[in-house]
PDB file of C-alpha atoms in Angstrom:
ATOM      1  CA  UNK A  29      40.407  68.106  -1.568  1.00  0.00           C
ATOM      2  CA  UNK A  30      44.117  68.635  -2.286  1.00  0.00           C
ATOM      3  CA  UNK A  31      45.666  72.041  -2.690  1.00  0.00           C
ATOM      4  CA  UNK A  32      49.005  73.816  -2.637  1.00  0.00           C
ATOM      5  CA  UNK A  33      50.225  75.886   0.287  1.00  0.00           C
ATOM      6  CA  UNK A  34      52.938  77.985  -1.261  1.00  0.00           C
ATOM      7  CA  UNK A  35      55.329  80.880  -1.178  1.00  0.00           C
ATOM      8  CA  UNK A  36      57.804  82.457  -3.555  1.00  0.00           C
ATOM      9  CA  UNK A  37      60.573  85.002  -4.072  1.00  0.00           C
ATOM     10  CA  UNK A  38      62.193  86.735  -7.013  1.00  0.00           C
ATOM     11  CA  UNK A  39      65.292  88.924  -7.337  1.00  0.00           C
ATOM     12  CA  UNK A  40      67.004  90.635 -10.263  1.00  0.00           C
ATOM     13  CA  UNK A  41      70.351  89.223  -9.119  1.00  0.00           C
ATOM     14  CA  UNK A  42      73.639  91.051  -8.842  1.00  0.00           C
ATOM     15  CA  UNK A  43      74.462  91.526 -12.538  1.00  0.00           C
ATOM     16  CA  UNK A  44      71.288  92.041 -14.560  1.00  0.00           C
ATOM     17  CA  UNK A  45      69.851  95.583 -14.578  1.00  0.00           C
ATOM     18  CA  UNK A  46      66.243  94.433 -14.320  1.00  0.00           C
ATOM     19  CA  UNK A  47      64.131  91.341 -13.702  1.00  0.00           C
ATOM     20  CA  UNK A  48      62.813  89.445 -16.728  1.00  0.00           C
ATOM     21  CA  UNK A  49      61.450  86.586 -14.580  1.00  0.00           C
ATOM     22  CA  UNK A  50      57.785  86.296 -13.647  1.00  0.00           C
ATOM     23  CA  UNK A  51      55.967  83.897 -11.357  1.00  0.00           C
ATOM     24  CA  UNK A  52      52.638  83.042  -9.774  1.00  0.00           C
ATOM     25  CA  UNK A  53      51.521  80.874  -6.883  1.00  0.00           C
ATOM     26  CA  UNK A  54      48.083  80.044  -5.531  1.00  0.00           C
ATOM     27  CA  UNK A  55      46.319  77.055  -3.946  1.00  0.00           C
ATOM     28  CA  UNK A  56      45.796  75.683  -7.468  1.00  0.00           C
ATOM     29  CA  UNK A  57      48.776  76.806  -9.526  1.00  0.00           C
ATOM     30  CA  UNK A  58      52.539  77.248  -9.295  1.00  0.00           C
ATOM     31  CA  UNK A  59      54.363  78.892 -12.201  1.00  0.00           C
ATOM     32  CA  UNK A  60      57.798  80.229 -13.090  1.00  0.00           C
ATOM     33  CA  UNK A  61      58.630  81.966 -16.393  1.00  0.00           C
ATOM     34  CA  UNK A  62      62.125  83.165 -17.283  1.00  0.00           C
ATOM     35  CA  UNK A  63      62.076  85.737 -20.076  1.00  0.00           C
ATOM     36  CA  UNK A  64      64.762  85.544 -22.738  1.00  0.00           C
ATOM     37  CA  UNK A  65      65.641  87.934 -25.483  1.00  0.00           C
ATOM     38  CA  UNK A  66      67.195  90.761 -23.486  1.00  0.00           C
ATOM     39  CA  UNK A  67      66.475  93.932 -25.450  1.00  0.00           C
ATOM     40  CA  UNK A  68      63.814  91.974 -27.334  1.00  0.00           C
ATOM     41  CA  UNK A  69      61.509  92.250 -24.300  1.00  0.00           C
ATOM     42  CA  UNK A  70      61.950  89.009 -22.415  1.00  0.00           C
ATOM     43  CA  UNK A  71      59.998  90.571 -19.563  1.00  0.00           C
ATOM     44  CA  UNK A  72      56.999  91.039 -21.866  1.00  0.00           C
ATOM     45  CA  UNK A  73      57.092  87.375 -22.878  1.00  0.00           C
ATOM     46  CA  UNK A  74      57.369  86.132 -19.286  1.00  0.00           C
ATOM     47  CA  UNK A  75      54.742  88.505 -17.907  1.00  0.00           C
ATOM     48  CA  UNK A  76      52.288  87.784 -20.709  1.00  0.00           C
ATOM     49  CA  UNK A  77      52.736  84.037 -20.371  1.00  0.00           C
ATOM     50  CA  UNK A  78      52.338  84.185 -16.597  1.00  0.00           C
ATOM     51  CA  UNK A  79      49.187  86.261 -16.913  1.00  0.00           C
ATOM     52  CA  UNK A  80      47.645  84.082 -19.630  1.00  0.00           C
ATOM     53  CA  UNK A  81      48.329  80.773 -17.894  1.00  0.00           C
ATOM     54  CA  UNK A  82      47.236  81.954 -14.442  1.00  0.00           C
ATOM     55  CA  UNK A  83      44.073  83.659 -15.741  1.00  0.00           C
ATOM     56  CA  UNK A  84      43.125  80.594 -17.793  1.00  0.00           C
ATOM     57  CA  UNK A  85      43.708  78.272 -14.846  1.00  0.00           C
ATOM     58  CA  UNK A  86      41.704  80.423 -12.431  1.00  0.00           C
ATOM     59  CA  UNK A  87      38.753  80.518 -14.832  1.00  0.00           C
ATOM     60  CA  UNK A  88      38.716  76.722 -15.262  1.00  0.00           C
ATOM     61  CA  UNK A  89      39.410  75.372 -11.789  1.00  0.00           C
ATOM     62  CA  UNK A  90      37.208  72.271 -12.036  1.00  0.00           C
ATOM     63  CA  UNK A  91      38.576  70.961 -15.341  1.00  0.00           C
ATOM     64  CA  UNK A  92      41.242  68.371 -16.097  1.00  0.00           C
ATOM     65  CA  UNK A  93      44.527  70.181 -15.379  1.00  0.00           C
ATOM     66  CA  UNK A  94      46.309  68.594 -18.345  1.00  0.00           C
ATOM     67  CA  UNK A  95      43.716  70.000 -20.736  1.00  0.00           C
ATOM     68  CA  UNK A  96      43.755  73.411 -19.064  1.00  0.00           C
ATOM     69  CA  UNK A  97      47.548  73.694 -19.238  1.00  0.00           C
ATOM     70  CA  UNK A  98      47.622  72.543 -22.859  1.00  0.00           C
ATOM     71  CA  UNK A  99      45.099  75.213 -23.794  1.00  0.00           C
ATOM     72  CA  UNK A 100      46.817  77.845 -21.663  1.00  0.00           C
ATOM     73  CA  UNK A 101      50.171  77.293 -23.369  1.00  0.00           C
ATOM     74  CA  UNK A 102      48.495  77.615 -26.769  1.00  0.00           C
ATOM     75  CA  UNK A 103      46.906  80.904 -25.687  1.00  0.00           C
ATOM     76  CA  UNK A 104      50.240  82.143 -24.368  1.00  0.00           C
ATOM     77  CA  UNK A 105      51.901  81.420 -27.702  1.00  0.00           C
ATOM     78  CA  UNK A 106      49.156  83.408 -29.429  1.00  0.00           C
ATOM     79  CA  UNK A 107      49.573  86.394 -27.127  1.00  0.00           C
ATOM     80  CA  UNK A 108      53.359  86.446 -27.386  1.00  0.00           C
ATOM     81  CA  UNK A 109      52.994  86.382 -31.156  1.00  0.00           C
ATOM     82  CA  UNK A 110      50.475  89.226 -30.956  1.00  0.00           C
ATOM     83  CA  UNK A 111      52.985  91.191 -28.912  1.00  0.00           C
ATOM     84  CA  UNK A 112      55.603  90.831 -31.627  1.00  0.00           C
ATOM     85  CA  UNK A 113      53.166  91.783 -34.367  1.00  0.00           C
ATOM     86  CA  UNK A 114      52.205  94.939 -32.467  1.00  0.00           C
ATOM     87  CA  UNK A 115      55.848  95.938 -31.894  1.00  0.00           C
ATOM     88  CA  UNK A 116      58.518  94.585 -34.280  1.00  0.00           C
ATOM     89  CA  UNK A 117      61.239  95.565 -31.788  1.00  0.00           C
ATOM     90  CA  UNK A 118      60.053  92.585 -29.738  1.00  0.00           C
ATOM     91  CA  UNK A 119      61.010  90.095 -32.440  1.00  0.00           C
ATOM     92  CA  UNK A 120      62.897  87.262 -30.754  1.00  0.00           C
ATOM     93  CA  UNK A 121      61.301  87.608 -27.336  1.00  0.00           C
ATOM     94  CA  UNK A 122      60.496  84.351 -25.581  1.00  0.00           C
ATOM     95  CA  UNK A 123      60.166  82.778 -22.162  1.00  0.00           C
ATOM     96  CA  UNK A 124      60.535  79.485 -20.408  1.00  0.00           C
ATOM     97  CA  UNK A 125      57.485  78.102 -18.633  1.00  0.00           C
ATOM     98  CA  UNK A 126      57.250  75.565 -15.827  1.00  0.00           C
ATOM     99  CA  UNK A 127      53.859  75.193 -14.152  1.00  0.00           C
ATOM    100  CA  UNK A 128      52.036  72.765 -11.866  1.00  0.00           C
ATOM    101  CA  UNK A 129      48.227  72.889 -11.711  1.00  0.00           C
ATOM    102  CA  UNK A 130      45.649  71.003  -9.663  1.00  0.00           C
ATOM    103  CA  UNK A 131      41.863  70.794  -9.744  1.00  0.00           C
ATOM    104  CA  UNK A 132      41.826  69.425  -6.199  1.00  0.00           C
ATOM    105  CA  UNK A 133      42.032  65.799  -7.271  1.00  0.00           C
ATOM    106  CA  UNK A 134      44.634  65.584 -10.041  1.00  0.00           C
ATOM    107  CA  UNK A 135      47.856  67.413 -10.811  1.00  0.00           C
ATOM    108  CA  UNK A 136      49.585  68.214 -14.090  1.00  0.00           C
ATOM    109  CA  UNK A 137      52.910  69.688 -15.166  1.00  0.00           C
ATOM    110  CA  UNK A 138      53.608  71.932 -18.171  1.00  0.00           C
ATOM    111  CA  UNK A 139      57.198  72.633 -19.177  1.00  0.00           C
ATOM    112  CA  UNK A 140      59.166  74.429 -21.876  1.00  0.00           C
ATOM    113  CA  UNK A 141      62.752  75.607 -21.525  1.00  0.00           C
ATOM    114  CA  UNK A 142      65.292  75.295 -18.724  1.00  0.00           C
ATOM    115  CA  UNK A 143      63.479  76.469 -15.624  1.00  0.00           C
ATOM    116  CA  UNK A 144      63.321  73.466 -13.325  1.00  0.00           C
ATOM    117  CA  UNK A 145      60.666  71.541 -11.427  1.00  0.00           C
ATOM    118  CA  UNK A 146      61.348  69.266  -8.458  1.00  0.00           C
ATOM    119  CA  UNK A 147      59.386  67.233  -5.947  1.00  0.00           C
ATOM    120  CA  UNK A 148      60.858  66.791  -2.476  1.00  0.00           C
ATOM    121  CA  UNK A 149      59.448  63.580  -0.979  1.00  0.00           C
ATOM    122  CA  UNK A 150      60.619  61.610   2.053  1.00  0.00           C
ATOM    123  CA  UNK A 151      63.952  63.414   2.090  1.00  0.00           C
ATOM    124  CA  UNK A 152      64.641  62.862  -1.628  1.00  0.00           C
ATOM    125  CA  UNK A 153      64.772  65.585  -4.285  1.00  0.00           C
ATOM    126  CA  UNK A 154      63.287  64.344  -7.559  1.00  0.00           C
ATOM    127  CA  UNK A 155      63.644  66.346 -10.763  1.00  0.00           C
ATOM    128  CA  UNK A 156      60.363  66.288 -12.697  1.00  0.00           C
ATOM    129  CA  UNK A 157      61.439  68.328 -15.734  1.00  0.00           C
ATOM    130  CA  UNK A 158      63.952  67.811 -18.501  1.00  0.00           C
ATOM    131  CA  UNK A 159      65.843  70.886 -19.702  1.00  0.00           C
ATOM    132  CA  UNK A 160      64.999  71.917 -23.252  1.00  0.00           C
ATOM    133  CA  UNK A 161      68.518  73.128 -24.009  1.00  0.00           C
ATOM    134  CA  UNK A 162      71.223  72.429 -26.522  1.00  0.00           C
ATOM    135  CA  UNK A 163      73.563  71.038 -23.865  1.00  0.00           C
ATOM    136  CA  UNK A 164      70.871  68.652 -22.575  1.00  0.00           C
ATOM    137  CA  UNK A 165      70.481  67.415 -26.134  1.00  0.00           C
ATOM    138  CA  UNK A 166      74.247  66.916 -26.390  1.00  0.00           C
ATOM    139  CA  UNK A 167      74.217  64.934 -23.139  1.00  0.00           C
ATOM    140  CA  UNK A 168      71.396  62.739 -24.437  1.00  0.00           C
ATOM    141  CA  UNK A 169      73.392  62.100 -27.610  1.00  0.00           C
ATOM    142  CA  UNK A 170      76.481  61.151 -25.618  1.00  0.00           C
ATOM    143  CA  UNK A 171      78.472  64.100 -26.948  1.00  0.00           C
ATOM    144  CA  UNK A 172      78.821  65.910 -23.611  1.00  0.00           C
ATOM    145  CA  UNK A 173      79.325  64.742 -20.037  1.00  0.00           C
ATOM    146  CA  UNK A 174      76.734  65.891 -17.511  1.00  0.00           C
ATOM    147  CA  UNK A 175      79.486  67.238 -15.245  1.00  0.00           C
ATOM    148  CA  UNK A 176      80.608  69.645 -17.983  1.00  0.00           C
ATOM    149  CA  UNK A 177      77.204  71.260 -18.455  1.00  0.00           C
ATOM    150  CA  UNK A 178      77.495  74.042 -15.803  1.00  0.00           C
ATOM    151  CA  UNK A 179      80.520  75.620 -17.509  1.00  0.00           C
ATOM    152  CA  UNK A 180      79.623  74.941 -21.127  1.00  0.00           C
ATOM    153  CA  UNK A 181      79.440  78.148 -23.242  1.00  0.00           C
ATOM    154  CA  UNK A 182      76.118  77.005 -24.770  1.00  0.00           C
ATOM    155  CA  UNK A 183      74.485  76.032 -21.473  1.00  0.00           C
ATOM    156  CA  UNK A 184      71.792  78.714 -21.793  1.00  0.00           C
ATOM    157  CA  UNK A 185      70.777  78.021 -25.385  1.00  0.00           C
ATOM    158  CA  UNK A 186      67.108  77.057 -25.027  1.00  0.00           C
ATOM    159  CA  UNK A 187      65.591  74.829 -27.715  1.00  0.00           C
ATOM    160  CA  UNK A 188      61.914  75.119 -26.700  1.00  0.00           C
ATOM    161  CA  UNK A 189      60.087  78.124 -25.285  1.00  0.00           C
ATOM    162  CA  UNK A 190      56.957  80.240 -25.423  1.00  0.00           C
ATOM    163  CA  UNK A 191      58.086  82.343 -28.387  1.00  0.00           C
ATOM    164  CA  UNK A 192      54.926  82.934 -30.411  1.00  0.00           C
ATOM    165  CA  UNK A 193      55.220  79.747 -32.474  1.00  0.00           C
ATOM    166  CA  UNK A 194      51.815  77.988 -32.408  1.00  0.00           C
ATOM    167  CA  UNK A 195      53.492  74.681 -33.221  1.00  0.00           C
ATOM    168  CA  UNK A 196      55.826  74.891 -30.223  1.00  0.00           C
ATOM    169  CA  UNK A 197      54.048  72.725 -27.672  1.00  0.00           C
ATOM    170  CA  UNK A 198      54.892  72.175 -24.032  1.00  0.00           C
ATOM    171  CA  UNK A 199      55.562  68.887 -22.332  1.00  0.00           C
ATOM    172  CA  UNK A 200      52.240  68.484 -20.507  1.00  0.00           C
ATOM    173  CA  UNK A 201      51.786  65.393 -18.390  1.00  0.00           C
ATOM    174  CA  UNK A 202      49.951  64.143 -15.317  1.00  0.00           C
ATOM    175  CA  UNK A 203      51.892  64.479 -12.085  1.00  0.00           C
ATOM    176  CA  UNK A 204      51.392  62.008  -9.247  1.00  0.00           C
ATOM    177  CA  UNK A 205      51.587  64.035  -6.047  1.00  0.00           C
ATOM    178  CA  UNK A 206      50.526  63.137  -2.528  1.00  0.00           C
ATOM    179  CA  UNK A 207      50.002  64.921   0.773  1.00  0.00           C
ATOM    180  CA  UNK A 208      53.210  66.422   2.217  1.00  0.00           C
ATOM    181  CA  UNK A 209      55.041  66.427  -1.120  1.00  0.00           C
ATOM    182  CA  UNK A 210      56.854  69.733  -1.642  1.00  0.00           C
ATOM    183  CA  UNK A 211      56.979  71.162  -5.163  1.00  0.00           C
ATOM    184  CA  UNK A 212      59.833  73.487  -6.106  1.00  0.00           C
ATOM    185  CA  UNK A 213      59.922  75.493  -9.339  1.00  0.00           C
ATOM    186  CA  UNK A 214      62.897  77.733 -10.097  1.00  0.00           C
ATOM    187  CA  UNK A 215      64.519  79.709 -12.877  1.00  0.00           C
ATOM    188  CA  UNK A 216      68.071  78.847 -13.863  1.00  0.00           C
ATOM    189  CA  UNK A 217      69.294  81.792 -11.812  1.00  0.00           C
ATOM    190  CA  UNK A 218      69.032  79.338  -8.912  1.00  0.00           C
ATOM    191  CA  UNK A 219      69.837  75.988 -10.492  1.00  0.00           C
ATOM    192  CA  UNK A 220      72.899  77.176 -12.451  1.00  0.00           C
ATOM    193  CA  UNK A 221      74.540  78.289  -9.199  1.00  0.00           C
ATOM    194  CA  UNK A 222      73.136  76.056  -6.457  1.00  0.00           C
ATOM    195  CA  UNK A 223      73.467  72.330  -7.032  1.00  0.00           C
ATOM    196  CA  UNK A 224      70.752  69.780  -6.317  1.00  0.00           C
ATOM    197  CA  UNK A 225      72.469  68.357  -3.233  1.00  0.00           C
ATOM    198  CA  UNK A 226      72.504  71.819  -1.680  1.00  0.00           C
ATOM    199  CA  UNK A 227      68.870  72.421  -2.638  1.00  0.00           C
ATOM    200  CA  UNK A 228      67.875  69.105  -1.043  1.00  0.00           C
ATOM    201  CA  UNK A 229      69.739  69.986   2.146  1.00  0.00           C
ATOM    202  CA  UNK A 230      67.991  73.349   2.394  1.00  0.00           C
ATOM    203  CA  UNK A 231      64.577  71.749   1.921  1.00  0.00           C
ATOM    204  CA  UNK A 232      65.375  69.118   4.529  1.00  0.00           C
ATOM    205  CA  UNK A 233      66.366  71.728   7.114  1.00  0.00           C
ATOM    206  CA  UNK A 234      63.825  74.507   6.496  1.00  0.00           C
ATOM    207  CA  UNK A 235      60.117  75.039   6.081  1.00  0.00           C
ATOM    208  CA  UNK A 236      58.848  76.570   2.853  1.00  0.00           C
ATOM    209  CA  UNK A 237      58.945  80.248   3.884  1.00  0.00           C
ATOM    210  CA  UNK A 238      62.507  80.060   5.168  1.00  0.00           C
ATOM    211  CA  UNK A 239      63.702  77.705   2.425  1.00  0.00           C
ATOM    212  CA  UNK A 240      62.999  80.104  -0.439  1.00  0.00           C
ATOM    213  CA  UNK A 241      64.940  82.848   1.314  1.00  0.00           C
ATOM    214  CA  UNK A 242      67.882  80.551   2.091  1.00  0.00           C
ATOM    215  CA  UNK A 243      67.994  79.346  -1.516  1.00  0.00           C
ATOM    216  CA  UNK A 244      67.852  82.921  -2.822  1.00  0.00           C
ATOM    217  CA  UNK A 245      70.695  83.921  -0.515  1.00  0.00           C
ATOM    218  CA  UNK A 246      72.731  80.934  -1.740  1.00  0.00           C
ATOM    219  CA  UNK A 247      72.275  81.963  -5.392  1.00  0.00           C
ATOM    220  CA  UNK A 248      73.300  85.543  -4.627  1.00  0.00           C
ATOM    221  CA  UNK A 249      76.286  84.377  -2.596  1.00  0.00           C
ATOM    222  CA  UNK A 250      77.370  82.269  -5.580  1.00  0.00           C
ATOM    223  CA  UNK A 251      77.468  85.357  -7.800  1.00  0.00           C
ATOM    224  CA  UNK A 252      73.837  86.126  -8.613  1.00  0.00           C
ATOM    225  CA  UNK A 253      74.668  86.395 -12.289  1.00  0.00           C
ATOM    226  CA  UNK A 254      71.052  86.024 -13.425  1.00  0.00           C
ATOM    227  CA  UNK A 255      67.551  86.801 -12.230  1.00  0.00           C
ATOM    228  CA  UNK A 256      66.513  84.331  -9.519  1.00  0.00           C
ATOM    229  CA  UNK A 257      62.934  83.143  -9.033  1.00  0.00           C
ATOM    230  CA  UNK A 258      61.786  80.390  -6.686  1.00  0.00           C
ATOM    231  CA  UNK A 259      58.285  79.093  -5.965  1.00  0.00           C
ATOM    232  CA  UNK A 260      57.800  76.399  -3.320  1.00  0.00           C
ATOM    233  CA  UNK A 261      54.626  74.745  -2.049  1.00  0.00           C
ATOM    234  CA  UNK A 262      53.500  71.781   0.027  1.00  0.00           C
ATOM    235  CA  UNK A 263      50.581  69.573  -0.986  1.00  0.00           C
ATOM    236  CA  UNK A 264      47.975  69.662   1.781  1.00  0.00           C
ATOM    237  CA  UNK A 265      44.401  68.538   2.377  1.00  0.00           C
ATOM    238  CA  UNK A 266      41.887  71.288   2.889  1.00  0.00           C
ATOM    239  CA  UNK A 267      38.719  72.903   1.585  1.00  0.00           C
ATOM    240  CA  UNK A 268      38.880  74.681  -1.739  1.00  0.00           C
ATOM    241  CA  UNK A 269      39.662  78.352  -1.240  1.00  0.00           C
ATOM    242  CA  UNK A 270      39.045  81.301  -3.536  1.00  0.00           C
ATOM    243  CA  UNK A 271      42.411  83.007  -3.081  1.00  0.00           C
ATOM    244  CA  UNK A 272      43.469  84.958  -6.150  1.00  0.00           C
ATOM    245  CA  UNK A 273      47.131  84.004  -5.835  1.00  0.00           C
ATOM    246  CA  UNK A 274      50.345  86.023  -5.809  1.00  0.00           C
ATOM    247  CA  UNK A 275      52.181  87.572  -8.744  1.00  0.00           C
ATOM    248  CA  UNK A 276      55.952  88.046  -8.731  1.00  0.00           C
ATOM    249  CA  UNK A 277      58.462  89.805 -10.936  1.00  0.00           C
ATOM    250  CA  UNK A 278      57.814  91.250 -14.380  1.00  0.00           C
ATOM    251  CA  UNK A 279      54.091  90.455 -14.372  1.00  0.00           C
ATOM    252  CA  UNK A 280      53.545  93.024 -11.608  1.00  0.00           C
ATOM    253  CA  UNK A 281      53.921  95.735 -14.265  1.00  0.00           C
ATOM    254  CA  UNK A 282      50.715  95.696 -16.346  1.00  0.00           C
ATOM    255  CA  UNK A 283      52.562  97.362 -19.223  1.00  0.00           C
ATOM    256  CA  UNK A 284      54.449  94.095 -19.713  1.00  0.00           C
ATOM    257  CA  UNK A 285      51.261  92.134 -20.416  1.00  0.00           C
ATOM    258  CA  UNK A 286      50.093  91.955 -24.032  1.00  0.00           C
ATOM    259  CA  UNK A 287      46.318  92.557 -24.211  1.00  0.00           C
ATOM    260  CA  UNK A 288      45.084  91.264 -20.862  1.00  0.00           C
ATOM    261  CA  UNK A 289      41.497  91.588 -22.118  1.00  0.00           C
ATOM    262  CA  UNK A 290      42.121  88.778 -24.626  1.00  0.00           C
ATOM    263  CA  UNK A 291      42.036  86.122 -21.875  1.00  0.00           C
ATOM    264  CA  UNK A 292      38.564  85.441 -20.579  1.00  0.00           C
ATOM    265  CA  UNK A 293      37.482  82.041 -19.282  1.00  0.00           C
ATOM    266  CA  UNK A 294      37.063  78.912 -21.368  1.00  0.00           C
ATOM    267  CA  UNK A 295      37.802  78.989 -25.059  1.00  0.00           C
ATOM    268  CA  UNK A 296      34.707  79.017 -27.233  1.00  0.00           C
ATOM    269  CA  UNK A 297      34.304  77.955 -30.827  1.00  0.00           C
TER     270      UNK A 297
END
C-alpha cells in the first residue's frame, strides 16, 4: 500500500495583512488553495474548497482518485457559488486548487490556477502542473518569452479557478508516482520569488521537514510579497492509516467555510 508522508507550512508573508491561502495534508491527500479576490473573501473561497475536497476525499478513500477529485472540484464550485449567493459582498471570490490524491494504489492530480505542483525524483525537479494564467497563455502563443514572465504586470491574472462556475472544470489526470518520489505543492508566494533551480537544490539538501522551512525562509528573504504555502510529502510503502490530516491557513477558521454540513460522503442521486 502506497501513502504520503507529508508536512507543510503557511505564512501570511511580509506585505499582506492576512492569509488567504489554505492547505491540507494527510497520508492520502495533499492540497494547496490560494484565495483570490482580496476584499471579495478569497479566504472563504480557499477555505471552503480545501474543506470540501479534503472531506470528500476522506469519505471515499477506496475509490478511483481521478473520479473523487473530479467530483470534489464540482462540489467545491457549488459551495463557492452558494457562498456568493448568501453574501453578495463575496462576488468575485475565487481560489486556485492543486491537489494530489491516492487510494493506496493509484494517484491523481487536480489543478486550477497558478499554484504549482512538482515531483522531485532522482535529483530532478519535474513540474507536473501548467499555470492557468494569462501570461502562460501568451507564452504558449509565442507572444511572450518565458524569461519575462516573473516581471510581467499581468503575471497574476488567473484564467481558471474555483470561482462558483459549474462549467469551470479542473485538469484532473492520473499521476504516475513511485516509492521515494517527493511531491511539492506551493502557492505562487513561493514560486514567484524562489526559482526552480533553488527549489531543487533545497530538496536535494534537506529532508521534508527542514525543506519546507528553508523554502519559506527563502520566499520571505526575497520580499515575502504574498502569502506563502508549501506542502511536501514523500511516497512511501506502509499500511493504510486513519489519520485525519492537517489543516493550514484560512481553513482553520470555521467561519471561512461555507456550509460544512453540505459535504457528507459519496454523492447520491
